[in-house]
mmCIF file of C-alpha atoms in Angstrom:
data_model
loop_
_atom_site.group_PDB
_atom_site.id
_atom_site.type_symbol
_atom_site.label_atom_id
_atom_site.label_comp_id
_atom_site.label_asym_id
_atom_site.label_seq_id
_atom_site.Cartn_x
_atom_site.Cartn_y
_atom_site.Cartn_z
ATOM 1 C CA UNK A 65 116.469 91.559 113.576
ATOM 2 C CA UNK A 66 116.153 89.579 110.335
ATOM 3 C CA UNK A 67 113.036 87.753 109.197
ATOM 4 C CA UNK A 68 113.877 84.743 107.022
ATOM 5 C CA UNK A 69 111.473 83.360 104.412
ATOM 6 C CA UNK A 70 112.059 79.731 103.533
ATOM 7 C CA UNK A 71 113.829 78.910 100.266
ATOM 8 C CA UNK A 72 116.608 76.451 99.546
ATOM 9 C CA UNK A 73 118.333 78.357 96.738
ATOM 10 C CA UNK A 74 117.375 82.054 96.605
ATOM 11 C CA UNK A 75 118.323 84.036 93.510
ATOM 12 C CA UNK A 76 118.371 87.670 92.416
ATOM 13 C CA UNK A 77 114.568 87.964 92.385
ATOM 14 C CA UNK A 78 114.433 86.767 95.973
ATOM 15 C CA UNK A 79 116.941 89.450 96.935
ATOM 16 C CA UNK A 80 114.864 92.137 95.204
ATOM 17 C CA UNK A 81 111.745 90.880 96.976
ATOM 18 C CA UNK A 82 113.509 90.824 100.335
ATOM 19 C CA UNK A 83 114.413 94.496 99.946
ATOM 20 C CA UNK A 84 110.799 95.383 99.130
ATOM 21 C CA UNK A 85 109.423 93.446 102.085
ATOM 22 C CA UNK A 86 112.060 94.939 104.350
ATOM 23 C CA UNK A 87 110.942 98.430 103.339
ATOM 24 C CA UNK A 88 107.309 97.659 104.177
ATOM 25 C CA UNK A 89 108.034 95.729 107.353
ATOM 26 C CA UNK A 90 110.673 98.043 108.779
ATOM 27 C CA UNK A 91 113.175 95.237 109.303
ATOM 28 C CA UNK A 92 115.780 93.158 107.518
ATOM 29 C CA UNK A 93 114.359 90.336 105.377
ATOM 30 C CA UNK A 94 116.107 87.486 103.592
ATOM 31 C CA UNK A 95 115.353 84.137 101.979
ATOM 32 C CA UNK A 96 117.108 81.008 103.186
ATOM 33 C CA UNK A 97 117.018 77.771 105.170
ATOM 34 C CA UNK A 98 117.416 78.843 108.794
ATOM 35 C CA UNK A 99 115.558 76.782 111.443
ATOM 36 C CA UNK A 100 113.078 79.608 112.058
ATOM 37 C CA UNK A 101 112.444 80.370 108.366
ATOM 38 C CA UNK A 102 108.798 81.121 107.578
ATOM 39 C CA UNK A 103 106.663 79.393 104.945
ATOM 40 C CA UNK A 104 105.163 81.983 102.588
ATOM 41 C CA UNK A 105 103.145 80.229 99.868
ATOM 42 C CA UNK A 106 105.972 79.837 97.358
ATOM 43 C CA UNK A 107 104.589 79.108 93.869
ATOM 44 C CA UNK A 108 108.013 78.984 92.231
ATOM 45 C CA UNK A 109 107.463 82.235 90.303
ATOM 46 C CA UNK A 110 110.433 83.953 91.941
ATOM 47 C CA UNK A 111 112.699 81.184 90.626
ATOM 48 C CA UNK A 112 111.873 82.295 87.078
ATOM 49 C CA UNK A 113 110.184 85.718 87.154
ATOM 50 C CA UNK A 114 108.359 87.082 84.099
ATOM 51 C CA UNK A 115 105.656 89.547 83.072
ATOM 52 C CA UNK A 116 103.059 86.809 83.629
ATOM 53 C CA UNK A 117 101.133 87.530 86.824
ATOM 54 C CA UNK A 118 101.892 84.995 89.594
ATOM 55 C CA UNK A 119 99.277 83.154 91.594
ATOM 56 C CA UNK A 120 97.379 85.398 93.984
ATOM 57 C CA UNK A 121 98.337 83.187 96.939
ATOM 58 C CA UNK A 122 102.039 83.866 96.354
ATOM 59 C CA UNK A 123 102.009 87.320 97.897
ATOM 60 C CA UNK A 124 105.776 87.809 97.819
ATOM 61 C CA UNK A 125 105.978 87.036 94.100
ATOM 62 C CA UNK A 126 102.979 89.240 93.327
ATOM 63 C CA UNK A 127 104.593 92.177 95.128
ATOM 64 C CA UNK A 128 107.743 91.917 92.991
ATOM 65 C CA UNK A 129 105.667 91.421 89.829
ATOM 66 C CA UNK A 130 103.540 94.496 90.492
ATOM 67 C CA UNK A 131 106.580 96.592 91.401
ATOM 68 C CA UNK A 132 109.046 95.631 88.666
ATOM 69 C CA UNK A 133 107.275 93.692 85.914
ATOM 70 C CA UNK A 134 103.644 94.753 85.517
ATOM 71 C CA UNK A 135 104.277 98.044 83.708
ATOM 72 C CA UNK A 136 106.173 96.201 80.960
ATOM 73 C CA UNK A 137 102.834 95.098 79.480
ATOM 74 C CA UNK A 138 101.701 98.707 78.963
ATOM 75 C CA UNK A 139 101.991 100.464 75.596
ATOM 76 C CA UNK A 140 104.700 103.141 75.340
ATOM 77 C CA UNK A 141 104.541 106.726 74.115
ATOM 78 C CA UNK A 142 107.005 108.341 71.710
ATOM 79 C CA UNK A 143 109.535 108.695 74.548
ATOM 80 C CA UNK A 144 109.175 104.987 75.446
ATOM 81 C CA UNK A 145 107.387 105.865 78.680
ATOM 82 C CA UNK A 146 104.692 103.397 79.839
ATOM 83 C CA UNK A 147 101.208 104.868 79.437
ATOM 84 C CA UNK A 148 99.277 104.614 82.675
ATOM 85 C CA UNK A 149 96.069 105.593 80.906
ATOM 86 C CA UNK A 150 96.057 102.118 79.341
ATOM 87 C CA UNK A 151 96.248 100.348 82.706
ATOM 88 C CA UNK A 152 93.445 97.898 83.401
ATOM 89 C CA UNK A 153 93.831 98.254 87.144
ATOM 90 C CA UNK A 154 93.389 101.092 89.603
ATOM 91 C CA UNK A 155 96.474 103.234 90.069
ATOM 92 C CA UNK A 156 94.937 105.195 92.930
ATOM 93 C CA UNK A 157 96.229 102.850 95.647
ATOM 94 C CA UNK A 158 99.787 101.726 96.476
ATOM 95 C CA UNK A 159 98.644 98.137 96.040
ATOM 96 C CA UNK A 160 102.050 96.436 96.126
ATOM 97 C CA UNK A 161 102.930 98.150 99.389
ATOM 98 C CA UNK A 162 99.514 97.348 100.860
ATOM 99 C CA UNK A 163 99.990 93.694 99.858
ATOM 100 C CA UNK A 164 103.418 93.680 101.512
ATOM 101 C CA UNK A 165 101.945 94.877 104.791
ATOM 102 C CA UNK A 166 99.158 92.295 104.508
ATOM 103 C CA UNK A 167 101.686 89.496 103.961
ATOM 104 C CA UNK A 168 103.544 90.630 107.059
ATOM 105 C CA UNK A 169 100.389 90.428 109.135
ATOM 106 C CA UNK A 170 99.587 86.953 107.747
ATOM 107 C CA UNK A 171 103.048 85.827 108.854
ATOM 108 C CA UNK A 172 102.514 87.240 112.345
ATOM 109 C CA UNK A 173 104.954 90.118 111.934
ATOM 110 C CA UNK A 174 104.142 93.349 113.734
ATOM 111 C CA UNK A 175 103.905 96.120 111.162
ATOM 112 C CA UNK A 176 105.368 99.612 111.698
ATOM 113 C CA UNK A 177 102.879 102.170 112.979
ATOM 114 C CA UNK A 178 101.156 104.169 110.252
ATOM 115 C CA UNK A 179 102.224 107.808 110.219
ATOM 116 C CA UNK A 180 100.656 110.741 108.368
ATOM 117 C CA UNK A 181 103.701 112.545 106.970
ATOM 118 C CA UNK A 182 103.584 116.009 105.475
ATOM 119 C CA UNK A 183 103.078 116.130 101.696
ATOM 120 C CA UNK A 184 105.999 117.136 99.494
ATOM 121 C CA UNK A 185 105.793 119.468 96.502
ATOM 122 C CA UNK A 186 108.264 118.423 93.800
ATOM 123 C CA UNK A 187 109.277 121.281 91.485
ATOM 124 C CA UNK A 188 110.908 120.702 88.097
ATOM 125 C CA UNK A 189 112.959 123.743 87.058
ATOM 126 C CA UNK A 190 112.978 123.143 83.302
ATOM 127 C CA UNK A 191 113.327 126.886 82.650
ATOM 128 C CA UNK A 192 114.841 128.836 85.534
ATOM 129 C CA UNK A 193 114.519 132.045 83.497
ATOM 130 C CA UNK A 194 112.650 133.007 80.361
ATOM 131 C CA UNK A 195 115.296 135.461 79.119
ATOM 132 C CA UNK A 196 118.533 135.009 81.043
ATOM 133 C CA UNK A 197 121.070 132.228 81.419
ATOM 134 C CA UNK A 198 121.539 131.365 77.731
ATOM 135 C CA UNK A 199 124.247 133.799 76.637
ATOM 136 C CA UNK A 200 124.289 137.239 75.038
ATOM 137 C CA UNK A 201 123.514 136.029 71.516
ATOM 138 C CA UNK A 202 120.284 134.414 72.672
ATOM 139 C CA UNK A 203 119.387 137.460 74.782
ATOM 140 C CA UNK A 204 120.081 139.943 71.975
ATOM 141 C CA UNK A 205 118.254 137.878 69.389
ATOM 142 C CA UNK A 206 115.225 137.510 71.618
ATOM 143 C CA UNK A 207 115.165 141.218 72.406
ATOM 144 C CA UNK A 208 115.292 142.203 68.739
ATOM 145 C CA UNK A 209 112.583 139.705 67.851
ATOM 146 C CA UNK A 210 110.244 141.035 70.542
ATOM 147 C CA UNK A 211 111.067 144.642 69.565
ATOM 148 C CA UNK A 212 110.349 144.136 65.854
ATOM 149 C CA UNK A 213 107.185 142.140 66.559
ATOM 150 C CA UNK A 214 105.927 144.741 69.017
ATOM 151 C CA UNK A 215 105.717 142.433 72.025
ATOM 152 C CA UNK A 216 106.119 145.379 74.367
ATOM 153 C CA UNK A 217 105.501 143.516 77.602
ATOM 154 C CA UNK A 218 108.403 141.189 76.758
ATOM 155 C CA UNK A 219 110.626 144.135 75.798
ATOM 156 C CA UNK A 220 109.879 145.749 79.153
ATOM 157 C CA UNK A 221 110.552 142.501 81.043
ATOM 158 C CA UNK A 222 113.867 142.041 79.269
ATOM 159 C CA UNK A 223 114.969 145.573 80.160
ATOM 160 C CA UNK A 224 113.449 146.054 83.605
ATOM 161 C CA UNK A 225 112.174 142.674 84.847
ATOM 162 C CA UNK A 226 110.743 140.733 86.445
ATOM 163 C CA UNK A 227 111.637 137.618 84.508
ATOM 164 C CA UNK A 228 108.279 135.948 83.735
ATOM 165 C CA UNK A 229 109.404 132.430 84.724
ATOM 166 C CA UNK A 230 111.399 133.185 87.875
ATOM 167 C CA UNK A 231 109.030 132.041 90.635
ATOM 168 C CA UNK A 232 111.116 132.297 93.806
ATOM 169 C CA UNK A 233 108.685 134.789 95.362
ATOM 170 C CA UNK A 234 105.776 132.385 94.974
ATOM 171 C CA UNK A 235 107.581 129.490 96.638
ATOM 172 C CA UNK A 236 108.773 131.598 99.540
ATOM 173 C CA UNK A 237 105.167 132.695 100.032
ATOM 174 C CA UNK A 238 103.887 129.114 99.937
ATOM 175 C CA UNK A 239 106.519 128.084 102.461
ATOM 176 C CA UNK A 240 105.357 130.851 104.794
ATOM 177 C CA UNK A 241 101.695 129.856 104.382
ATOM 178 C CA UNK A 242 102.488 126.182 104.990
ATOM 179 C CA UNK A 243 105.699 126.075 107.066
ATOM 180 C CA UNK A 244 105.643 122.287 107.498
ATOM 181 C CA UNK A 245 105.050 121.477 103.843
ATOM 182 C CA UNK A 246 107.985 119.687 102.210
ATOM 183 C CA UNK A 247 109.673 120.961 99.045
ATOM 184 C CA UNK A 248 112.136 119.377 96.627
ATOM 185 C CA UNK A 249 113.460 121.321 93.612
ATOM 186 C CA UNK A 250 115.189 119.738 90.603
ATOM 187 C CA UNK A 251 117.240 122.058 88.384
ATOM 188 C CA UNK A 252 117.807 121.342 84.680
ATOM 189 C CA UNK A 253 121.328 122.343 83.608
ATOM 190 C CA UNK A 254 121.645 120.649 80.243
ATOM 191 C CA UNK A 255 125.219 120.457 79.015
ATOM 192 C CA UNK A 256 123.921 120.412 75.418
ATOM 193 C CA UNK A 257 120.868 122.124 73.991
ATOM 194 C CA UNK A 258 118.431 119.886 72.171
ATOM 195 C CA UNK A 259 114.818 119.501 71.131
ATOM 196 C CA UNK A 260 113.739 118.740 74.699
ATOM 197 C CA UNK A 261 116.508 120.561 76.577
ATOM 198 C CA UNK A 262 116.180 124.328 76.205
ATOM 199 C CA UNK A 263 116.859 125.499 79.705
ATOM 200 C CA UNK A 264 119.644 127.625 81.139
ATOM 201 C CA UNK A 265 123.386 126.948 81.161
ATOM 202 C CA UNK A 266 125.430 126.213 84.267
ATOM 203 C CA UNK A 267 128.228 128.664 83.383
ATOM 204 C CA UNK A 268 126.214 131.877 83.645
ATOM 205 C CA UNK A 269 126.477 134.093 86.715
ATOM 206 C CA UNK A 270 122.733 134.734 86.906
ATOM 207 C CA UNK A 271 122.059 130.984 86.998
ATOM 208 C CA UNK A 272 124.637 130.314 89.695
ATOM 209 C CA UNK A 273 123.374 133.152 91.884
ATOM 210 C CA UNK A 274 119.730 132.104 91.524
ATOM 211 C CA UNK A 275 120.376 128.467 92.417
ATOM 212 C CA UNK A 276 122.513 129.422 95.402
ATOM 213 C CA UNK A 277 119.730 131.732 96.542
ATOM 214 C CA UNK A 278 117.207 128.918 96.138
ATOM 215 C CA UNK A 279 119.402 126.517 98.103
ATOM 216 C CA UNK A 280 119.375 128.866 101.086
ATOM 217 C CA UNK A 281 115.674 128.033 101.609
ATOM 218 C CA UNK A 282 114.961 124.749 99.851
ATOM 219 C CA UNK A 283 116.392 121.364 98.898
ATOM 220 C CA UNK A 284 117.875 121.527 95.383
ATOM 221 C CA UNK A 285 118.938 118.532 93.287
ATOM 222 C CA UNK A 286 119.559 117.644 89.632
ATOM 223 C CA UNK A 287 117.011 117.384 86.802
ATOM 224 C CA UNK A 288 119.140 115.340 84.405
ATOM 225 C CA UNK A 289 118.447 116.346 80.823
ATOM 226 C CA UNK A 290 116.839 114.325 78.055
ATOM 227 C CA UNK A 291 120.041 114.374 76.050
ATOM 228 C CA UNK A 292 122.291 113.322 78.938
ATOM 229 C CA UNK A 293 121.231 109.694 78.365
ATOM 230 C CA UNK A 294 122.788 109.739 74.897
ATOM 231 C CA UNK A 295 126.309 110.936 75.727
ATOM 232 C CA UNK A 296 129.038 109.024 77.578
ATOM 233 C CA UNK A 297 129.523 110.772 80.887
ATOM 234 C CA UNK A 298 126.403 112.898 80.354
ATOM 235 C CA UNK A 299 124.980 112.218 83.813
ATOM 236 C CA UNK A 300 128.311 112.863 85.548
ATOM 237 C CA UNK A 301 128.912 116.116 83.662
ATOM 238 C CA UNK A 302 125.578 117.659 84.643
ATOM 239 C CA UNK A 303 125.832 116.463 88.233
ATOM 240 C CA UNK A 304 129.332 117.953 88.496
ATOM 241 C CA UNK A 305 128.096 121.300 87.173
ATOM 242 C CA UNK A 306 125.388 121.509 89.823
ATOM 243 C CA UNK A 307 127.736 120.328 92.565
ATOM 244 C CA UNK A 308 130.160 123.104 91.641
ATOM 245 C CA UNK A 309 127.387 125.697 91.907
ATOM 246 C CA UNK A 310 125.955 124.390 95.187
ATOM 247 C CA UNK A 311 129.373 123.524 96.662
ATOM 248 C CA UNK A 312 128.163 120.156 97.938
ATOM 249 C CA UNK A 313 127.497 116.619 96.679
ATOM 250 C CA UNK A 314 124.224 116.052 94.825
ATOM 251 C CA UNK A 315 122.562 112.808 95.940
ATOM 252 C CA UNK A 316 119.117 113.091 94.326
ATOM 253 C CA UNK A 317 117.964 113.474 90.757
ATOM 254 C CA UNK A 318 114.812 113.378 88.622
ATOM 255 C CA UNK A 319 114.890 112.693 84.885
ATOM 256 C CA UNK A 320 113.658 115.413 82.527
ATOM 257 C CA UNK A 321 110.644 114.089 80.563
ATOM 258 C CA UNK A 322 110.836 111.047 82.881
ATOM 259 C CA UNK A 323 113.070 109.476 80.248
ATOM 260 C CA UNK A 324 114.114 105.933 81.242
ATOM 261 C CA UNK A 325 112.391 106.404 84.599
ATOM 262 C CA UNK A 326 112.284 103.173 86.574
ATOM 263 C CA UNK A 327 114.583 101.337 84.142
ATOM 264 C CA UNK A 328 117.144 99.125 85.861
ATOM 265 C CA UNK A 329 119.992 100.170 83.568
ATOM 266 C CA UNK A 330 119.459 103.864 84.301
ATOM 267 C CA UNK A 331 119.078 103.222 88.027
ATOM 268 C CA UNK A 332 122.325 101.246 88.040
ATOM 269 C CA UNK A 333 124.157 104.118 86.312
ATOM 270 C CA UNK A 334 122.868 106.572 88.910
ATOM 271 C CA UNK A 335 123.751 104.290 91.808
ATOM 272 C CA UNK A 336 127.262 103.776 90.421
ATOM 273 C CA UNK A 337 127.696 107.578 90.367
ATOM 274 C CA UNK A 338 127.013 107.742 94.090
ATOM 275 C CA UNK A 339 123.454 109.043 94.000
ATOM 276 C CA UNK A 340 121.043 107.682 96.593
ATOM 277 C CA UNK A 341 117.607 108.634 95.194
ATOM 278 C CA UNK A 342 115.888 108.909 91.814
ATOM 279 C CA UNK A 343 112.586 110.816 92.035
ATOM 280 C CA UNK A 344 111.360 109.792 88.566
ATOM 281 C CA UNK A 345 108.996 106.928 89.479
ATOM 282 C CA UNK A 346 105.859 108.420 87.947
ATOM 283 C CA UNK A 347 103.494 108.122 85.005
ATOM 284 C CA UNK A 348 103.666 111.064 82.617
ATOM 285 C CA UNK A 349 100.036 110.839 81.531
ATOM 286 C CA UNK A 350 97.955 110.033 84.641
ATOM 287 C CA UNK A 351 98.147 110.404 88.422
ATOM 288 C CA UNK A 352 98.661 107.322 90.549
ATOM 289 C CA UNK A 353 101.253 105.039 92.093
ATOM 290 C CA UNK A 354 103.248 103.710 89.138
ATOM 291 C CA UNK A 355 105.027 100.852 90.906
ATOM 292 C CA UNK A 356 102.268 100.279 93.443
ATOM 293 C CA UNK A 357 104.256 102.027 96.184
ATOM 294 C CA UNK A 358 103.899 105.363 97.966
ATOM 295 C CA UNK A 359 107.092 104.832 99.968
ATOM 296 C CA UNK A 360 110.518 104.840 98.342
ATOM 297 C CA UNK A 361 111.256 101.616 96.453
ATOM 298 C CA UNK A 362 114.689 100.163 97.312
ATOM 299 C CA UNK A 363 116.730 99.307 94.210
ATOM 300 C CA UNK A 364 119.876 98.177 95.979
ATOM 301 C CA UNK A 365 121.296 98.653 99.443
ATOM 302 C CA UNK A 366 122.150 102.314 98.888
ATOM 303 C CA UNK A 367 119.767 103.531 96.192
ATOM 304 C CA UNK A 368 115.987 104.048 96.027
ATOM 305 C CA UNK A 369 113.369 104.973 93.437
ATOM 306 C CA UNK A 370 111.081 107.634 94.896
ATOM 307 C CA UNK A 371 107.461 107.768 93.652
ATOM 308 C CA UNK A 372 105.718 110.985 92.636
ATOM 309 C CA UNK A 373 101.978 110.338 92.411
ATOM 310 C CA UNK A 374 100.702 113.379 90.518
ATOM 311 C CA UNK A 375 101.876 116.104 88.134
ATOM 312 C CA UNK A 376 100.303 119.386 87.043
ATOM 313 C CA UNK A 377 99.749 118.182 83.466
ATOM 314 C CA UNK A 378 97.615 115.278 84.740
ATOM 315 C CA UNK A 379 94.899 117.746 85.749
ATOM 316 C CA UNK A 380 94.501 119.949 82.679
ATOM 317 C CA UNK A 381 90.805 120.484 81.997
ATOM 318 C CA UNK A 382 89.761 119.876 85.601
ATOM 319 C CA UNK A 383 88.272 122.429 87.971
ATOM 320 C CA UNK A 384 90.087 123.532 91.153
ATOM 321 C CA UNK A 385 87.539 121.564 93.172
ATOM 322 C CA UNK A 386 88.181 118.381 91.179
ATOM 323 C CA UNK A 387 91.938 118.830 91.515
ATOM 324 C CA UNK A 388 91.768 119.338 95.277
ATOM 325 C CA UNK A 389 89.499 116.309 95.711
ATOM 326 C CA UNK A 390 91.857 114.118 93.675
ATOM 327 C CA UNK A 391 94.842 115.231 95.763
ATOM 328 C CA UNK A 392 92.941 114.497 98.982
ATOM 329 C CA UNK A 393 92.238 110.965 97.687
ATOM 330 C CA UNK A 394 95.865 110.382 96.750
ATOM 331 C CA UNK A 395 97.040 111.691 100.107
ATOM 332 C CA UNK A 396 94.685 109.302 101.932
ATOM 333 C CA UNK A 397 96.068 106.456 99.814
ATOM 334 C CA UNK A 398 99.663 107.388 100.684
ATOM 335 C CA UNK A 399 98.775 107.577 104.361
ATOM 336 C CA UNK A 400 97.251 104.079 104.161
ATOM 337 C CA UNK A 401 100.871 102.848 104.126
ATOM 338 C CA UNK A 402 102.311 105.662 106.249
ATOM 339 C CA UNK A 403 103.992 107.492 103.358
ATOM 340 C CA UNK A 404 103.981 111.137 102.232
ATOM 341 C CA UNK A 405 102.205 112.201 99.058
ATOM 342 C CA UNK A 406 104.625 113.711 96.548
ATOM 343 C CA UNK A 407 103.049 116.076 94.026
ATOM 344 C CA UNK A 408 104.988 117.343 91.015
ATOM 345 C CA UNK A 409 104.779 120.650 89.190
ATOM 346 C CA UNK A 410 106.841 123.060 87.074
ATOM 347 C CA UNK A 411 108.713 126.144 88.263
ATOM 348 C CA UNK A 412 107.799 128.451 85.394
ATOM 349 C CA UNK A 413 104.004 128.223 85.792
ATOM 350 C CA UNK A 414 104.279 129.921 89.192
ATOM 351 C CA UNK A 415 106.231 132.881 87.788
ATOM 352 C CA UNK A 416 104.885 136.410 87.201
ATOM 353 C CA UNK A 417 103.841 135.695 83.588
ATOM 354 C CA UNK A 418 103.984 132.022 82.585
ATOM 355 C CA UNK A 419 102.140 132.885 79.357
ATOM 356 C CA UNK A 420 105.491 134.164 78.049
ATOM 357 C CA UNK A 421 106.155 130.562 77.041
ATOM 358 C CA UNK A 422 105.331 129.832 73.426
ATOM 359 C CA UNK A 423 102.086 127.871 73.092
ATOM 360 C CA UNK A 424 101.716 127.966 76.864
ATOM 361 C CA UNK A 425 99.025 125.781 78.406
ATOM 362 C CA UNK A 426 96.733 127.302 80.998
ATOM 363 C CA UNK A 427 97.598 125.943 84.433
ATOM 364 C CA UNK A 428 95.493 128.500 86.303
ATOM 365 C CA UNK A 429 93.108 125.889 87.694
ATOM 366 C CA UNK A 430 96.046 123.771 88.804
ATOM 367 C CA UNK A 431 97.445 126.606 90.912
ATOM 368 C CA UNK A 432 94.023 127.216 92.453
ATOM 369 C CA UNK A 433 93.410 123.512 93.057
ATOM 370 C CA UNK A 434 96.811 122.985 94.672
ATOM 371 C CA UNK A 435 96.272 125.922 97.010
ATOM 372 C CA UNK A 436 92.715 124.759 97.779
ATOM 373 C CA UNK A 437 93.958 121.303 98.727
ATOM 374 C CA UNK A 438 96.615 122.715 101.045
ATOM 375 C CA UNK A 439 94.149 125.142 102.624
ATOM 376 C CA UNK A 440 91.682 122.315 103.314
ATOM 377 C CA UNK A 441 94.188 120.029 104.983
ATOM 378 C CA UNK A 442 93.281 119.573 108.635
ATOM 379 C CA UNK A 443 95.679 121.436 110.958
ATOM 380 C CA UNK A 444 97.368 118.228 112.121
ATOM 381 C CA UNK A 445 97.955 117.130 108.525
ATOM 382 C CA UNK A 446 100.672 119.738 108.064
ATOM 383 C CA UNK A 447 102.136 119.584 111.559
#
């Protein structure tokens, strides 16, 4: 069934808005001149969209503005990422999605029932290993450095293990404690080392074996590197490397450093490569719903931008109690539109000794707060 909103000459912005409304309403939506087309308070903004906020009465235009245009007014950091900390509106609610459901009710459309889906933990594997997966020159050089500097714990780990970043045991334990909790892992396999890409290489046996082991229990997808944006074919090369290891197509990805996250050009490149989901829709500096959605945001008919509402680094300096309370609030907000809360974190900080990282930040309270939140979820929240 298709709901038609009245417009004599719909353009690209109307098509984008129709996809958003269709996601919220659980049905096909279009703009046109059919006999049963609905009036919707058209202000004309969709005919010439811009970063200027449309009239409040034009709900459809406001939804597109909040989703695709609003963040353009925010200042950018050194990586050209919009800074949510500068937002002069609350990011704690999926306000565009809530407005879409409200518009549906105003038009007399029955909204989909609100569900309370399981939360999903999103794990960025920036560094699969601390010591392995970078070749013998790197391994030998690191061993000699630790030996000469007297870092005996690192010398022992290099010779006997365990690798301080390899956190498989922790995730298997969390899965057993919370069997209905969702997990999504994104593995960084940079084809070229750079300032922001210092992870493992796809060609090494230890890397291949570890990722195949991980895939036996969890969903694994690609964490496209910072440098992949700068090289022709960079995305395709890294996706192909992971597909060869996993022996299956890779349909999801998440950008390392959230570089170009939410940008139409990047999304189009991913869609053209056959991917179906980009899990990069997130602010780097604060928790919240970047595009005003907790559900996946449709980009075109076969590709969606998936929001992640919180990341470990957003909670540095907070107590476990504060972290758990914030996650409860975000989960309630996601459930207000029937969506799951997606919470991001990093693989290495759950390993045996994350302090092996140079200048490592202390994420101890984050681990405690995450576990506290999961432990406090009512039984039916994870069923």
